[in-house]
Short mmCIF file of C-alpha atoms in Angstrom, two decimals:
data_model
loop_
_atom_site.label_atom_id
_atom_site.label_comp_id
_atom_site.label_asym_id
_atom_site.label_seq_id
_atom_site.Cartn_x
_atom_site.Cartn_y
_atom_site.Cartn_z
CA MET A 5 14.91 -27.90 32.84
CA ASP A 6 15.53 -27.91 29.76
CA ILE A 7 12.15 -27.07 26.56
CA ALA A 8 13.31 -28.33 23.24
CA PHE A 9 11.69 -25.10 20.84
CA VAL A 10 11.39 -27.23 17.19
CA LEU A 11 12.44 -25.59 14.01
CA TYR A 12 12.18 -27.01 10.77
CA ASP A 13 11.70 -25.06 7.18
CA LYS A 14 8.63 -23.47 6.41
CA PHE A 15 7.40 -24.10 10.00
CA THR A 16 4.66 -21.08 11.09
CA ALA A 17 6.18 -18.93 13.77
CA LEU A 18 3.43 -17.91 15.89
CA ASP A 19 2.75 -22.04 16.26
CA LEU A 20 5.98 -22.22 18.54
CA VAL A 21 6.08 -18.39 20.20
CA GLY A 22 3.39 -18.77 22.05
CA PRO A 23 4.42 -21.41 24.10
CA TYR A 24 7.46 -19.57 23.98
CA GLU A 25 6.47 -16.53 25.07
CA THR A 26 4.13 -18.43 28.24
CA LEU A 27 6.82 -20.29 29.05
CA ALA A 28 10.27 -19.52 28.53
CA GLY A 29 10.65 -16.57 31.25
CA ASN A 30 10.12 -18.74 33.46
CA PRO A 31 14.21 -19.02 35.52
CA ALA A 32 13.17 -22.86 35.73
CA VAL A 33 14.08 -22.96 32.16
CA THR A 34 16.35 -22.88 29.68
CA PRO A 35 14.74 -22.64 25.88
CA HIS A 36 16.94 -24.72 23.29
CA PHE A 37 16.03 -23.53 19.53
CA VAL A 38 16.72 -26.93 18.10
CA ALA A 39 17.28 -27.61 14.11
CA ALA A 40 18.64 -30.85 11.88
CA GLY A 41 21.57 -28.15 11.61
CA ARG A 42 23.18 -24.37 12.69
CA GLY A 43 21.87 -22.59 9.82
CA THR A 44 18.91 -20.47 9.55
CA VAL A 45 15.54 -21.61 9.48
CA ARG A 46 12.76 -19.34 7.14
CA CYS A 47 9.12 -19.54 9.23
CA ASP A 48 6.45 -19.99 6.42
CA SER A 49 5.71 -16.06 5.90
CA GLY A 50 9.64 -16.26 5.97
CA LEU A 51 10.22 -15.01 9.30
CA PRO A 52 14.44 -15.76 9.52
CA ILE A 53 15.30 -18.13 12.93
CA GLN A 54 18.59 -19.00 13.84
CA PRO A 55 18.91 -22.45 16.24
CA THR A 56 20.97 -22.28 18.93
CA THR A 57 21.16 -26.18 18.97
CA THR A 58 21.35 -29.37 16.72
CA PHE A 59 19.07 -32.87 16.86
CA ALA A 60 22.17 -34.20 17.03
CA GLU A 61 23.32 -32.19 20.76
CA LEU A 62 19.86 -32.31 22.23
CA ASP A 63 18.71 -36.00 23.61
CA ARG A 64 17.20 -35.73 26.32
CA PRO A 65 14.57 -32.48 27.21
CA ASP A 66 12.43 -32.09 29.45
CA VAL A 67 9.32 -30.82 27.56
CA VAL A 68 9.67 -31.01 23.58
CA VAL A 69 7.92 -28.45 21.65
CA VAL A 70 6.43 -28.77 18.45
CA PRO A 71 5.26 -26.55 15.72
CA GLY A 72 3.47 -26.86 12.54
CA SER A 73 3.23 -26.06 9.54
CA SER A 74 1.67 -24.94 5.50
CA ALA A 75 3.76 -26.76 4.14
CA TRP A 76 2.49 -29.32 6.69
CA ARG A 77 3.22 -32.71 3.70
CA THR A 78 7.16 -31.73 2.90
CA ALA A 79 7.73 -31.48 7.44
CA LEU A 80 5.91 -35.22 7.20
CA ASP A 81 9.06 -36.15 5.08
CA ASP A 82 11.77 -35.12 7.40
CA GLU A 83 12.69 -37.91 8.09
CA GLU A 84 15.67 -36.10 9.85
CA LEU A 85 12.27 -34.32 12.40
CA VAL A 86 10.35 -36.98 12.55
CA SER A 87 12.24 -39.14 13.65
CA TRP A 88 14.32 -37.49 16.41
CA LEU A 89 11.09 -36.65 17.94
CA ALA A 90 9.86 -40.47 18.72
CA ALA A 91 13.61 -39.99 20.11
CA VAL A 92 13.72 -38.08 23.19
CA HIS A 93 9.76 -38.46 23.73
CA PRO A 94 10.05 -41.69 26.20
CA ASN A 95 12.55 -39.55 28.20
CA THR A 96 10.78 -35.97 28.00
CA THR A 97 8.41 -35.33 31.00
CA TRP A 98 5.54 -33.93 27.73
CA THR A 99 5.79 -34.02 24.67
CA THR A 100 3.08 -31.47 23.21
CA SER A 101 2.83 -29.77 19.34
CA VAL A 102 1.05 -26.55 18.11
CA CYS A 103 -0.96 -26.32 14.43
CA THR A 104 -1.08 -29.26 11.91
CA GLY A 105 2.18 -30.32 14.64
CA SER A 106 0.37 -33.08 15.96
CA LEU A 107 0.80 -34.31 12.76
CA LEU A 108 4.58 -34.75 12.81
CA LEU A 109 3.67 -36.46 15.93
CA ALA A 110 1.45 -38.91 14.70
CA LYS A 111 4.39 -39.84 12.04
CA ALA A 112 6.53 -40.49 14.83
CA GLY A 113 4.39 -42.30 16.76
CA ILE A 114 3.63 -40.37 19.71
CA LEU A 115 -0.21 -40.18 19.14
CA THR A 116 -0.76 -43.78 18.45
CA GLY A 117 -4.69 -44.76 20.42
CA LYS A 118 -4.24 -41.39 21.34
CA ARG A 119 -6.88 -38.33 21.80
CA ALA A 120 -4.94 -35.07 19.72
CA THR A 121 -6.20 -31.66 18.37
CA THR A 122 -4.65 -30.14 15.00
CA HIS A 123 -5.25 -27.38 13.43
CA TRP A 124 -9.08 -27.61 11.80
CA THR A 125 -8.50 -27.84 8.19
CA VAL A 126 -5.97 -31.68 8.40
CA ARG A 127 -8.85 -33.18 11.04
CA GLU A 128 -8.99 -35.89 8.58
CA VAL A 129 -5.38 -35.98 7.82
CA LEU A 130 -4.61 -36.56 11.58
CA GLY A 131 -7.39 -39.84 11.74
CA GLU A 132 -5.96 -41.23 8.88
CA LEU A 133 -2.44 -41.93 11.20
CA GLY A 134 -4.26 -43.72 13.43
CA VAL A 135 -5.67 -40.70 16.10
CA GLU A 136 -8.53 -40.28 18.01
CA VAL A 137 -9.47 -36.78 17.07
CA VAL A 138 -10.61 -34.51 19.52
CA THR A 139 -11.68 -30.07 18.04
CA ASP A 140 -11.14 -28.96 21.93
CA ARG A 141 -8.19 -26.23 20.97
CA VAL A 142 -6.31 -28.54 24.12
CA VAL A 143 -5.92 -31.91 24.34
CA PHE A 144 -4.19 -33.81 27.53
CA ASP A 145 -3.29 -37.16 27.36
CA GLY A 146 -1.08 -38.63 29.13
CA LYS A 147 2.16 -36.23 28.89
CA VAL A 148 1.10 -35.46 25.01
CA VAL A 149 -0.74 -32.04 25.06
CA THR A 150 -1.93 -30.96 21.80
CA GLY A 151 -3.95 -27.47 21.24
CA ALA A 152 -5.68 -26.78 17.69
CA GLY A 153 -4.20 -23.60 14.83
CA VAL A 154 -1.76 -21.68 15.58
CA SER A 155 -2.54 -19.20 18.32
CA ALA A 156 -3.81 -21.94 19.85
CA GLY A 157 -0.48 -22.41 21.65
CA ILE A 158 -1.40 -19.47 23.78
CA ASP A 159 -3.80 -21.40 25.27
CA MET A 160 -1.81 -24.97 25.55
CA GLY A 161 1.44 -22.96 26.95
CA LEU A 162 -0.85 -21.07 29.71
CA ARG A 163 -2.46 -24.99 30.47
CA LEU A 164 1.28 -26.36 29.96
CA ALA A 165 2.97 -24.15 33.04
CA ALA A 166 -0.16 -24.84 35.28
CA GLU A 167 0.87 -27.76 35.32
CA LEU A 168 5.19 -27.08 35.40
CA TRP A 169 4.49 -24.50 38.16
CA GLY A 170 0.66 -24.01 39.46
CA GLU A 171 -2.70 -22.16 38.83
CA GLU A 172 -0.62 -18.90 40.71
CA VAL A 173 1.95 -18.74 38.72
CA ALA A 174 0.09 -19.19 35.26
CA LYS A 175 -1.81 -17.06 35.71
CA MET A 176 0.42 -14.67 36.44
CA ILE A 177 2.01 -15.42 33.47
CA GLN A 178 -1.64 -14.77 31.62
CA LEU A 179 -1.72 -10.87 32.87
CA LEU A 180 1.88 -10.07 31.97
CA LEU A 181 0.83 -11.11 28.94
CA GLU A 182 -2.03 -9.53 28.82
CA TYR A 183 -4.31 -12.16 27.14
CA ASP A 184 -7.22 -10.71 26.88
CA PRO A 185 -8.28 -11.35 23.83
CA GLN A 186 -10.92 -9.18 21.85
CA PRO A 187 -10.86 -11.33 18.35
CA PRO A 188 -12.80 -8.82 15.92
CA PHE A 189 -14.51 -11.05 14.21
CA ASP A 190 -16.03 -14.55 14.71
CA THR A 191 -14.89 -16.08 12.32
CA GLY A 192 -12.33 -18.34 14.25
CA SER A 193 -13.47 -22.12 13.85
CA PRO A 194 -14.84 -23.19 11.59
CA GLU A 195 -18.40 -23.87 13.44
CA LYS A 196 -18.52 -20.34 13.87
CA ALA A 197 -16.75 -19.74 10.13
CA ASP A 198 -20.37 -18.95 7.48
CA PRO A 199 -20.64 -21.82 4.44
CA ALA A 200 -18.55 -19.52 2.13
CA LEU A 201 -15.47 -18.44 4.45
CA LEU A 202 -15.42 -21.85 5.25
CA ALA A 203 -15.11 -22.81 1.68
CA ALA A 204 -12.86 -20.26 0.55
CA ALA A 205 -11.04 -21.00 3.66
CA LEU A 206 -10.70 -24.75 2.22
CA LYS A 207 -10.42 -23.83 -1.13
CA GLY A 208 -6.79 -21.99 0.04
CA MET B 20 3.67 -3.22 0.56
CA ASP B 21 6.92 -2.67 2.91
CA ILE B 22 6.38 -4.00 5.94
CA ALA B 23 8.84 -3.32 8.16
CA PHE B 24 8.98 -5.73 11.58
CA VAL B 25 11.27 -3.36 13.71
CA LEU B 26 14.06 -5.18 16.08
CA TYR B 27 16.21 -4.54 18.59
CA ASP B 28 18.44 -6.61 21.67
CA LYS B 29 15.79 -8.14 24.16
CA PHE B 30 12.28 -7.54 22.49
CA THR B 31 9.62 -9.85 23.17
CA ALA B 32 8.97 -12.13 20.29
CA LEU B 33 5.06 -12.13 20.79
CA ASP B 34 5.23 -8.93 20.26
CA LEU B 35 5.94 -8.77 17.12
CA VAL B 36 5.10 -12.35 15.83
CA GLY B 37 1.54 -11.73 17.12
CA PRO B 38 1.54 -8.63 14.07
CA TYR B 39 3.50 -11.08 11.81
CA GLU B 40 1.17 -14.03 11.15
CA THR B 41 -1.73 -11.93 10.65
CA LEU B 42 -0.30 -9.80 7.84
CA ALA B 43 2.77 -11.23 6.62
CA GLY B 44 1.13 -13.51 4.65
CA ASN B 45 -0.67 -11.78 2.64
CA PRO B 46 0.72 -12.39 -1.12
CA ALA B 47 0.74 -8.56 -0.96
CA VAL B 48 3.15 -8.16 1.44
CA THR B 49 7.17 -7.88 1.21
CA PRO B 50 8.11 -8.34 5.48
CA HIS B 51 11.66 -7.03 6.38
CA PHE B 52 13.32 -6.99 9.63
CA VAL B 53 14.81 -4.17 10.64
CA ALA B 54 17.87 -3.72 13.21
CA ALA B 55 20.55 -1.50 13.30
CA GLY B 56 23.05 -4.47 12.19
CA ARG B 57 22.44 -7.70 10.49
CA GLY B 58 23.59 -9.83 14.03
CA THR B 59 20.95 -11.67 15.41
CA VAL B 60 19.04 -10.60 18.01
CA ARG B 61 18.03 -12.35 21.03
CA CYS B 62 14.33 -11.38 22.14
CA ASP B 63 14.00 -11.06 25.65
CA SER B 64 13.61 -15.40 27.16
CA GLY B 65 16.10 -16.03 24.22
CA LEU B 66 15.15 -16.55 20.62
CA PRO B 67 17.50 -15.80 17.88
CA ILE B 68 15.85 -13.65 15.25
CA GLN B 69 17.93 -12.54 11.64
CA PRO B 70 17.53 -9.95 10.14
CA THR B 71 17.34 -9.49 6.60
CA THR B 72 17.92 -5.27 6.23
CA THR B 73 19.06 -1.94 8.17
CA PHE B 74 17.89 1.33 9.50
CA ALA B 75 20.12 2.43 6.99
CA GLU B 76 19.47 -0.06 4.21
CA LEU B 77 15.49 0.39 4.59
CA ASP B 78 14.03 4.12 4.88
CA ARG B 79 10.71 3.65 2.88
CA PRO B 80 8.79 1.32 4.47
CA ASP B 81 5.25 1.43 4.09
CA VAL B 82 3.97 -0.30 7.28
CA VAL B 83 6.19 -0.18 10.78
CA VAL B 84 5.31 -2.70 13.32
CA VAL B 85 7.65 -1.80 16.88
CA PRO B 86 7.58 -4.44 19.13
CA GLY B 87 7.74 -4.09 23.15
CA SER B 88 10.46 -5.09 25.32
CA SER B 89 11.29 -5.83 29.13
CA ALA B 90 13.76 -3.61 28.78
CA TRP B 91 12.12 -0.90 27.83
CA ARG B 92 14.47 1.23 29.25
CA THR B 93 17.55 0.55 27.75
CA ALA B 94 15.53 0.24 24.40
CA LEU B 95 14.51 3.65 25.05
CA ASP B 96 18.15 5.05 24.68
CA ASP B 97 18.81 3.17 22.32
CA GLU B 98 19.25 6.66 19.29
CA GLU B 99 20.10 5.15 16.44
CA LEU B 100 16.63 3.02 16.68
CA VAL B 101 14.50 5.98 17.94
CA SER B 102 15.65 8.32 14.64
CA TRP B 103 14.88 5.31 12.74
CA LEU B 104 11.62 5.04 13.82
CA ALA B 105 11.53 9.34 13.50
CA ALA B 106 12.44 9.43 10.19
CA VAL B 107 10.89 7.01 7.81
CA HIS B 108 7.51 7.58 9.99
CA PRO B 109 6.60 10.86 7.90
CA ASN B 110 6.15 8.22 4.30
CA THR B 111 4.66 5.20 6.29
CA THR B 112 0.55 5.17 5.41
CA TRP B 113 0.72 3.46 8.81
CA THR B 114 2.61 3.44 12.07
CA THR B 115 2.10 0.74 14.76
CA SER B 116 3.77 -0.52 18.33
CA VAL B 117 2.72 -3.34 20.65
CA CYS B 118 3.07 -3.42 24.24
CA THR B 119 6.19 -1.03 25.86
CA GLY B 120 6.84 -0.19 21.50
CA SER B 121 4.36 2.83 22.22
CA LEU B 122 6.82 4.07 24.28
CA LEU B 123 9.51 3.86 21.67
CA LEU B 124 6.82 5.79 18.99
CA ALA B 125 6.55 8.45 21.65
CA LYS B 126 9.55 8.92 22.16
CA ALA B 127 10.50 10.07 18.43
CA GLY B 128 7.39 12.65 18.77
CA ILE B 129 5.40 9.92 16.91
CA LEU B 130 2.57 10.05 19.96
CA THR B 131 2.89 13.75 20.87
CA GLY B 132 -0.41 15.37 21.73
CA LYS B 133 -2.64 11.64 20.53
CA ARG B 134 -4.54 8.85 22.11
CA ALA B 135 -2.40 5.04 22.18
CA THR B 136 -2.35 2.34 24.14
CA THR B 137 0.51 0.20 25.91
CA HIS B 138 1.63 -2.30 28.66
CA TRP B 139 -1.10 -1.98 31.86
CA THR B 140 2.57 -1.98 33.51
CA VAL B 141 3.39 1.52 31.90
CA ARG B 142 0.20 3.54 31.27
CA GLU B 143 2.44 6.24 33.46
CA VAL B 144 5.44 5.94 31.53
CA LEU B 145 3.57 6.58 28.26
CA GLY B 146 1.17 9.63 30.17
CA GLU B 147 4.66 11.17 30.91
CA LEU B 148 6.06 10.99 27.71
CA GLY B 149 3.13 13.51 26.19
CA VAL B 150 0.42 10.54 25.14
CA GLU B 151 -3.70 10.53 26.09
CA VAL B 152 -3.09 7.61 27.50
CA VAL B 153 -6.15 5.21 26.74
CA THR B 154 -6.71 1.80 28.29
CA ASP B 155 -8.12 0.26 24.63
CA ARG B 156 -6.83 -2.93 24.06
CA VAL B 157 -6.30 -1.75 20.48
CA VAL B 158 -6.28 1.95 19.11
CA PHE B 159 -6.58 3.94 16.74
CA ASP B 160 -5.60 7.98 15.88
CA GLY B 161 -5.20 8.72 11.87
CA LYS B 162 -2.29 6.40 10.78
CA VAL B 163 -0.63 5.12 14.21
CA VAL B 164 -2.26 2.71 15.71
CA THR B 165 -0.53 1.04 18.44
CA GLY B 166 -1.93 -2.40 20.82
CA ALA B 167 -1.70 -3.31 24.62
CA GLY B 168 0.34 -5.49 26.15
CA VAL B 169 2.69 -8.32 24.43
CA SER B 170 -1.06 -10.26 22.70
CA ALA B 171 -2.41 -7.53 22.10
CA GLY B 172 -0.30 -7.88 18.83
CA ILE B 173 -3.29 -10.32 17.23
CA ASP B 174 -5.89 -8.01 18.15
CA MET B 175 -4.05 -4.85 16.06
CA GLY B 176 -2.96 -7.35 13.70
CA LEU B 177 -6.04 -8.76 12.94
CA ARG B 178 -8.84 -5.05 12.10
CA LEU B 179 -4.82 -3.99 10.38
CA ALA B 180 -5.21 -6.11 8.26
CA ALA B 181 -9.18 -5.08 7.90
CA GLU B 182 -7.79 -1.43 7.46
CA LEU B 183 -5.07 -2.75 4.30
CA TRP B 184 -7.43 -4.97 2.36
CA GLY B 185 -11.10 -5.17 4.38
CA GLU B 186 -13.15 -7.04 6.20
CA GLU B 187 -13.40 -10.44 4.45
CA VAL B 188 -9.62 -11.06 4.24
CA ALA B 189 -9.35 -9.92 7.53
CA LYS B 190 -12.24 -12.61 8.74
CA MET B 191 -10.16 -14.90 6.63
CA ILE B 192 -7.05 -14.52 8.34
CA GLN B 193 -8.88 -15.34 11.53
CA LEU B 194 -10.04 -18.34 10.27
CA LEU B 195 -6.99 -19.80 9.06
CA LEU B 196 -5.02 -18.86 11.98
CA GLU B 197 -8.22 -20.20 14.17
CA TYR B 198 -7.70 -17.51 16.48
CA ASP B 199 -11.25 -18.19 19.41
CA PRO B 200 -9.22 -18.07 21.89
CA GLN B 201 -9.84 -19.46 25.06
CA PRO B 202 -7.75 -18.24 28.19
CA PRO B 203 -7.61 -20.39 30.70
CA PHE B 204 -7.93 -18.15 33.53
CA ASP B 205 -9.83 -14.81 34.01
CA THR B 206 -5.89 -12.55 35.04
CA GLY B 207 -5.80 -11.45 31.43
CA SER B 208 -6.09 -7.42 32.57
CA PRO B 209 -5.77 -5.06 35.75
CA GLU B 210 -9.27 -4.52 35.77
CA LYS B 211 -9.88 -8.13 36.06
CA ALA B 212 -6.93 -9.36 38.20
CA ASP B 213 -7.08 -9.38 42.19
CA PRO B 214 -4.98 -7.09 44.21
CA ALA B 215 -3.10 -9.43 45.36
CA LEU B 216 -1.88 -10.99 42.30
CA LEU B 217 -1.25 -7.30 40.16
CA ALA B 218 0.69 -6.26 43.21
CA ALA B 219 3.02 -9.42 42.48
CA ALA B 220 3.27 -8.83 39.32
CA LEU B 221 4.18 -4.94 39.61
CA LYS B 222 6.81 -6.23 42.85
CA GLY B 223 8.62 -7.86 39.65
#
């Protein structure tokens, strides 16, 4: 099973590495780190990742994982990226995104008329792209799976692992990742954070 | 503030990217991705990361983050890595690890007589290295901070952010990472997983 982990300038590392860590360790998986070119791709806080293949070379991935980016506006103008997503989607088993990655799926026409989630700060933007926006942390609609902001990719990856290989395998992955989270604060969603923190977050 | 994110052959990506995503976005931080050499480093499920500096070049990081690895036995024999950790530790503000990274800190003499945590599968190994093993998810002992397995690095990073920049900043980071986890199963720790799953995990 070929899984395409999609790289582009200034993507958010954890958006990608959450699903990667839940999926890529399975012996059935051949992971591909795919970008427009072979040059090193820098994440939005500086982590440099080396692509292993290019959009031109990888045309039939079984699963696609699209991370978001704090520079999502620029990413939406990346025609090579968006048109590759549109081209490979018809032949995937699963097409997935984390965080603002759902905006890229929407731009590629993959979410038209579908239910999807995204990072809480861009829910309106996703709606304007013709998508039925859901505030759930992970949303399945047919073969398209979307996760909410950044860390939601771990939850999405585990749920996808359960679909791909069954619940017992997914439970084992969760145990091996010791995923028994203890968030230090109760500010992980806009519904929980207090108004002052929310306002400061939206101000950037 | 210079933060050294330590890379070595077959490290576990999420161990590193959890703390990275909580810490490296702060404008006060200069992140460094440091390895023995300049060549691409492959994570244990294949993700290729490009170092930005070398052990020889980076001798005074303020914070050190050491990820674990499923190939931790081999990593413990990496004298260049272990001796660099021992050399830089006296001048750090914080020395930290995630998962089996604590075994490397122990090998470097940094955990002698200290309380520390690690991935649940290697608690005994850590004890044999002269460390008081704690099963907490995040453990602070002086300036040394250790996290439990893989995903615990997110919790560790947020708690470290609170120490570095105050709770309000850490709460904001948690909100922006939308860290309101919904693990799909209740198998994230050996205390919660059923005996059959535990036995299968230990069998590998």
